[in-house]
Amino acid sequence: MLQIKNLHASIEGNEILKGINLEVNKGEIHAIMGPNGSGKSTLASVLAGRDLFDITDGEILYEGKNLLEMAPEERAREGIFLGFQYPVEIPGVSMMNFLKTAVNEQRKHRGQDPMKSSDFLKMMREKKDLVEIDSNLTNRSVNEGFSGGEKKRNEIFQMAMLDPQLSILDETDSGLDIDALKIVAHGVNKLKSPENATIVITHYQRLLNYIIPDKVHVLYGGQIVRSGDKDLAIELEEKGYDWLRKETTNQ
Amino acid sequence: MAKEKDQDKILQKYTQNEYKYGWVTDVESDTLPKGLNEDIIRAISKKKNEPQFLLDFRLKAFRHWQQMKMPDWAHLQIPEIDYQDMVYYSAPRQKAGPKNMDDVDPELKKTFDRLGIPIDEQKRLAGVAVDAVMDSSSVKTTFKEKLAELGIIFCSFSEAVQNHPDLVKEYMGSVVPYTDNYFAALNSAVFSDGSFCYIPKGVKTPMELSTYFRINAANTGQFERTLIVAEDDSYVSYLEGCTAPIRDENQLHAAIVEIVAKDNAHVKYSTVQNWYPGNKDGKGGIYNFVTKRGKAQGNNSKISWTQVETGSAITWKYPSVILMGDNSVGEFYSVAVTNNHQQADTGTKMIHIGKNTKSTIISKGISAGYSNNSYRGLVKITKNAENARNFSQCDSMLMGDQCGAHTFPYIETENMSSIVEHEATTSKIGEDQIFYCNQRGIDEEDAIGLIVNGYAKEVLNKLPMEFAVEAQTLLQISLEGSVG
Ligand SMILES: Nc1ncnc2c1ncn2[C@@H]1O[C@H](COP(=O)(O)OP(=O)(O)OP(=O)(O)O)[C@@H](O)[C@H]1O
Ligand SMILES: [Mg+2]
């Protein structure tokens, strides 16, 4: 589904991603871990098409297509979803109007008619139940005045509504209380299918008790320095990132 | 960088075809020569077959205007205007006050059809009566007869002068005297048409009343007057729309709107101002210098102004309310958008005179391109205005870093029992907001539309349904591609 080959990205002349290689297949869950500032969010942004970053080398294939040539909204309509580390507030724009616009753009892209209001409301209700989000939140403006945890839940709710092929969740677990964490993980697991894939970016091994990853990668200094299975996360939890630093400098 | 180039492209695309009302109607007109002097004023008055009192009013106003200087206190760069190089009267030639559709010139009919304002009652807008004004005269007023059954007078100003001279004499200039300001004096001297509306005691208008102003002729100024009188316990919702052709030279529009609201009367006045704003380099466009004022004269009366200002090269306008009656209410809800080289200096004045008077001001400015957008507002609480209340909120949104937003709130309080609250914010339309929308499949144009309409929602919600959708689209069109 997704192939990242030797990806280099920089901002204002500073290279942040220094040759990323990653392959994600349908049905898989990948976890990306790594210290602050190692480039995790940058990778997520580049995948979503944020034009702050210059791609200086490498390529990304998504369903066989050259992802880097696609506009961000096109990528979204083709099924890429980014759960933002810092979701943005849009005052005065209701969640309902926002999501309806988003869902209908996706439908238009697929050659479908806009959704009937009654169907849309029904879908909202179903997905709200699925991710156990409070109705009060979905009646408000997009993220406006939401608490940190509420914003994260709202990301998962939007993911449920848009039913993406490839979800990238950037620290969706940060700022969640333990119950919310379970709910979010539960939501991700329920939305999982053999047809889609998920990349979870996290600092905490604990999330991976609920979302069992097929692969765990460590992003360090703009490169993936190690990949493994879920045990790698446990090892990281015990040893921190220091032992990797030593290893990479030894190499 | 590649990104900037893309934005230039988008910017060009939209600024070049954004104004869709820029065509000209080919119609024969009755036009007076250029220039401004007493002879021209007499000629206008004669053409309109006016009573002596009106000619006297015009001449007094003209003589006063000659003593005045153009105001320079606004945050505007106004090029020198040559008042002698302008036509003050140009009317499409047609039979006076056409009674039925067959008498209306088909070209004029087509014009208003194309503007989305059909003047044919068969095709009418649901629930809206329209006075369609082109250049110096009214083309047609719809639903006149139906409204007359309720005692409502809704007609062109010229017809009111002929058929209801006493009402005109009593109220014209009673809210905005010709001495009020430079442009009010000019208008009082040369005004040619406009709308007149009288709501008798206890009557609630069953439909929206509206005036649609269209400038068509070149080198012509448009000077119209609107007068609305709402007797005790009446209600009227009034809409105003305006457009003009694309021309390289600037054109002057100096209008007056006067509103009188008596005991328990409620007048709601909404404007969607979409005069030609000039091209992306700032060439052409309308100078929109307008005096709008309401007198909430009766106890418990209420006057609400709602405006969506997207057009004009320069806008200078402060719809105001004089709160005379006890418990009277004044409201001002405004969205002003400036793009490219547009300039706007707009706001309101709330003059509290009666006891327990209450005013609300919500102003949302949006500046893009190289434009300048200022809010200027006065809240004045006079000595006897016990327990007066005002709440003002003035927000500015900037798109890009070449534009300016300014706020000039003036507060004068002479009564210590009053409470005046003022809040102001400035924000930048965030690239992160746009990207967030993009990431959900919404493209840049639609994202800007969503964000801007969300920002202006409090004001847009005040518009009558018929206008709300148009206004939302207009906001989006006026700003597309202008993110920097
Ligand atoms: N807009 C920007 N301007 C300048 N530098 C940036 C920008 N965005 C990211 N960077 C830099 O790129 C590096 C990687 O940042 P990134 O946000 O990708 O880290 P991260 O791995 O997600 O960290 P965290 O765990 O703290 O979320 C950091 O050094 C950061 O300062
Ligand atoms: Mg991050």
Short mmCIF file of N, CA and C in Angstrom, two decimals, chain A residues 45 48-51 54 72-74 76-77 80-84 87-94 97-98 101-103 105 141-143 154-155 158 162, chain B residues 1-4 6-7 397 427 430-447 449-458 472:
data_model
loop_
_atom_site.label_atom_id
_atom_site.label_comp_id
_atom_site.label_asym_id
_atom_site.label_seq_id
_atom_site.Cartn_x
_atom_site.Cartn_y
_atom_site.Cartn_z
N SER A 45 3.59 14.69 8.42
CA SER A 45 3.21 15.86 7.63
C SER A 45 3.55 15.69 6.15
N ALA A 48 1.13 13.55 4.52
CA ALA A 48 -0.16 14.21 4.31
C ALA A 48 -0.07 15.34 3.30
N GLY A 49 1.16 15.78 2.97
CA GLY A 49 1.32 16.77 1.91
C GLY A 49 1.50 18.20 2.37
N ARG A 50 1.90 18.41 3.60
CA ARG A 50 2.17 19.77 4.08
C ARG A 50 3.34 20.34 3.30
N ASP A 51 3.15 21.53 2.71
CA ASP A 51 4.19 22.03 1.81
C ASP A 51 5.25 22.88 2.50
N ASP A 54 10.58 20.78 2.15
CA ASP A 54 11.09 20.50 0.81
C ASP A 54 11.56 19.06 0.77
N PRO A 72 -2.57 17.85 -1.09
CA PRO A 72 -3.01 17.27 0.19
C PRO A 72 -4.47 16.83 0.18
N GLU A 73 -5.35 17.64 -0.44
CA GLU A 73 -6.77 17.26 -0.41
C GLU A 73 -7.02 16.02 -1.26
N GLU A 74 -6.19 15.87 -2.31
CA GLU A 74 -6.32 14.69 -3.15
C GLU A 74 -5.91 13.44 -2.38
N ALA A 76 -6.08 13.05 0.78
CA ALA A 76 -7.14 12.77 1.75
C ALA A 76 -8.29 12.03 1.07
N ARG A 77 -8.66 12.53 -0.11
CA ARG A 77 -9.79 11.89 -0.81
C ARG A 77 -9.44 10.48 -1.26
N ILE A 80 -6.06 8.84 2.66
CA ILE A 80 -5.04 9.04 3.69
C ILE A 80 -5.60 9.96 4.76
N PHE A 81 -5.49 9.52 5.99
CA PHE A 81 -6.00 10.32 7.10
C PHE A 81 -4.88 10.58 8.09
N LEU A 82 -4.74 11.85 8.50
CA LEU A 82 -3.77 12.18 9.52
C LEU A 82 -4.48 12.63 10.79
N GLY A 83 -4.24 11.89 11.87
CA GLY A 83 -4.71 12.35 13.19
C GLY A 83 -3.63 13.27 13.72
N PHE A 84 -3.94 14.56 13.83
CA PHE A 84 -2.91 15.56 14.13
C PHE A 84 -2.42 15.47 15.57
N PRO A 87 -4.36 19.12 16.98
CA PRO A 87 -5.52 19.45 16.14
C PRO A 87 -5.83 20.96 16.19
N VAL A 88 -6.27 21.47 15.07
CA VAL A 88 -6.42 22.91 14.89
C VAL A 88 -7.86 23.34 15.20
N GLU A 89 -8.02 24.50 15.81
CA GLU A 89 -9.37 25.03 16.08
C GLU A 89 -9.86 25.86 14.90
N ILE A 90 -11.09 25.67 14.51
CA ILE A 90 -11.68 26.52 13.47
C ILE A 90 -12.97 27.13 14.02
N PRO A 91 -12.87 28.31 14.61
CA PRO A 91 -14.01 28.92 15.29
C PRO A 91 -15.19 29.15 14.33
N GLY A 92 -16.37 28.91 14.82
CA GLY A 92 -17.58 29.22 14.06
C GLY A 92 -17.97 28.19 13.03
N VAL A 93 -17.09 27.21 12.76
CA VAL A 93 -17.42 26.17 11.78
C VAL A 93 -17.87 24.94 12.55
N SER A 94 -19.13 24.57 12.38
CA SER A 94 -19.63 23.45 13.16
C SER A 94 -18.99 22.14 12.71
N ASN A 97 -21.02 20.69 9.82
CA ASN A 97 -20.78 21.29 8.51
C ASN A 97 -19.41 20.86 7.97
N PHE A 98 -18.43 20.86 8.85
CA PHE A 98 -17.07 20.50 8.47
C PHE A 98 -17.01 19.06 7.95
N THR A 101 -18.93 18.50 4.68
CA THR A 101 -18.14 18.96 3.54
C THR A 101 -17.08 17.92 3.20
N ALA A 102 -16.37 17.45 4.23
CA ALA A 102 -15.29 16.48 4.02
C ALA A 102 -15.83 15.19 3.41
N VAL A 103 -16.89 14.67 3.98
CA VAL A 103 -17.45 13.39 3.51
C VAL A 103 -17.92 13.54 2.05
N GLU A 105 -16.87 15.70 -0.20
CA GLU A 105 -15.72 15.84 -1.11
C GLU A 105 -15.18 14.46 -1.47
N SER A 141 -18.16 23.99 17.50
CA SER A 141 -17.27 24.34 16.39
C SER A 141 -16.04 23.43 16.43
N VAL A 142 -15.42 23.25 15.27
CA VAL A 142 -14.30 22.34 15.13
C VAL A 142 -13.21 22.62 16.17
N ASN A 143 -13.08 21.73 17.13
CA ASN A 143 -12.03 21.76 18.17
C ASN A 143 -12.04 23.01 19.04
N ASN A 154 -11.71 13.57 19.15
CA ASN A 154 -12.36 14.10 17.96
C ASN A 154 -11.63 13.68 16.68
N GLU A 155 -10.32 13.53 16.78
CA GLU A 155 -9.57 13.05 15.62
C GLU A 155 -10.01 11.63 15.27
N GLN A 158 -13.36 11.66 13.62
CA GLN A 158 -13.28 12.03 12.20
C GLN A 158 -12.74 10.88 11.36
N LEU A 162 -14.57 9.17 8.15
CA LEU A 162 -13.99 9.19 6.81
C LEU A 162 -13.53 7.81 6.33
N MET B 1 9.71 30.71 -4.36
CA MET B 1 9.49 29.28 -4.13
C MET B 1 8.26 28.79 -4.88
N ALA B 2 8.25 27.51 -5.12
CA ALA B 2 7.16 26.93 -5.91
C ALA B 2 5.81 27.28 -5.31
N LYS B 3 5.77 27.28 -4.00
CA LYS B 3 4.51 27.51 -3.32
C LYS B 3 3.97 28.90 -3.62
N GLU B 4 4.87 29.89 -3.56
CA GLU B 4 4.44 31.26 -3.84
C GLU B 4 3.90 31.38 -5.25
N ASP B 6 2.49 29.08 -7.01
CA ASP B 6 1.15 28.48 -7.04
C ASP B 6 0.12 29.47 -6.52
N GLN B 7 0.49 30.14 -5.44
CA GLN B 7 -0.46 31.07 -4.86
C GLN B 7 -0.73 32.24 -5.79
N MET B 397 -9.43 39.97 10.92
CA MET B 397 -8.72 38.80 10.43
C MET B 397 -7.84 39.23 9.27
N SER B 427 -6.70 38.27 14.36
CA SER B 427 -6.17 36.94 14.10
C SER B 427 -5.69 36.86 12.67
N GLY B 430 -5.05 31.00 9.50
CA GLY B 430 -3.88 30.16 9.67
C GLY B 430 -3.70 29.21 8.50
N GLU B 431 -2.45 29.08 8.06
CA GLU B 431 -2.16 28.05 7.09
C GLU B 431 -2.43 26.69 7.70
N ASP B 432 -2.27 26.62 9.03
CA ASP B 432 -2.53 25.34 9.68
C ASP B 432 -4.03 25.02 9.65
N GLN B 433 -4.87 26.07 9.70
CA GLN B 433 -6.31 25.81 9.57
C GLN B 433 -6.63 25.31 8.17
N ILE B 434 -6.04 25.95 7.19
CA ILE B 434 -6.30 25.53 5.81
C ILE B 434 -5.79 24.11 5.58
N PHE B 435 -4.60 23.84 6.12
CA PHE B 435 -4.05 22.49 5.93
C PHE B 435 -4.92 21.43 6.61
N TYR B 436 -5.42 21.79 7.76
CA TYR B 436 -6.30 20.85 8.48
C TYR B 436 -7.50 20.50 7.59
N CYS B 437 -8.08 21.50 6.96
CA CYS B 437 -9.20 21.25 6.04
C CYS B 437 -8.74 20.43 4.84
N ASN B 438 -7.60 20.82 4.25
CA ASN B 438 -7.05 20.06 3.12
C ASN B 438 -6.94 18.60 3.47
N GLN B 439 -6.45 18.34 4.68
CA GLN B 439 -6.20 16.96 5.08
C GLN B 439 -7.51 16.19 5.23
N ARG B 440 -8.61 16.89 5.30
CA ARG B 440 -9.90 16.19 5.35
C ARG B 440 -10.57 16.17 3.97
N GLY B 441 -9.77 16.54 2.95
CA GLY B 441 -10.30 16.44 1.59
C GLY B 441 -10.91 17.72 1.05
N ILE B 442 -10.76 18.82 1.78
CA ILE B 442 -11.39 20.08 1.38
C ILE B 442 -10.32 20.97 0.74
N ASP B 443 -10.56 21.44 -0.48
CA ASP B 443 -9.50 22.20 -1.15
C ASP B 443 -9.39 23.62 -0.59
N GLU B 444 -8.39 24.33 -1.08
CA GLU B 444 -8.06 25.63 -0.50
C GLU B 444 -9.23 26.63 -0.55
N GLU B 445 -9.86 26.71 -1.72
CA GLU B 445 -10.96 27.68 -1.85
C GLU B 445 -12.07 27.38 -0.85
N ASP B 446 -12.48 26.13 -0.82
CA ASP B 446 -13.57 25.77 0.08
C ASP B 446 -13.15 25.93 1.54
N ALA B 447 -11.86 25.68 1.80
CA ALA B 447 -11.37 25.84 3.17
C ALA B 447 -11.49 27.30 3.59
N GLY B 449 -13.47 29.48 2.36
CA GLY B 449 -14.89 29.76 2.50
C GLY B 449 -15.42 29.32 3.87
N LEU B 450 -15.06 28.12 4.25
CA LEU B 450 -15.51 27.59 5.56
C LEU B 450 -15.00 28.46 6.70
N ILE B 451 -13.70 28.74 6.66
CA ILE B 451 -13.07 29.44 7.79
C ILE B 451 -13.63 30.86 7.92
N VAL B 452 -13.73 31.54 6.78
CA VAL B 452 -14.20 32.92 6.81
C VAL B 452 -15.68 32.99 7.20
N ASN B 453 -16.46 32.08 6.68
CA ASN B 453 -17.87 32.07 7.05
C ASN B 453 -18.07 31.70 8.51
N GLY B 454 -17.19 30.86 9.03
CA GLY B 454 -17.24 30.53 10.45
C GLY B 454 -16.92 31.76 11.28
N TYR B 455 -15.91 32.47 10.85
CA TYR B 455 -15.48 33.68 11.56
C TYR B 455 -16.59 34.74 11.56
N ALA B 456 -17.31 34.83 10.45
CA ALA B 456 -18.33 35.87 10.31
C ALA B 456 -19.73 35.39 10.70
N LYS B 457 -19.79 34.20 11.24
CA LYS B 457 -21.10 33.56 11.45
C LYS B 457 -22.09 34.39 12.25
N GLU B 458 -21.60 34.99 13.32
CA GLU B 458 -22.50 35.79 14.17
C GLU B 458 -23.24 36.85 13.38
N GLN B 472 -22.74 34.35 1.85
CA GLN B 472 -21.69 33.36 2.14
C GLN B 472 -20.84 33.09 0.91
#
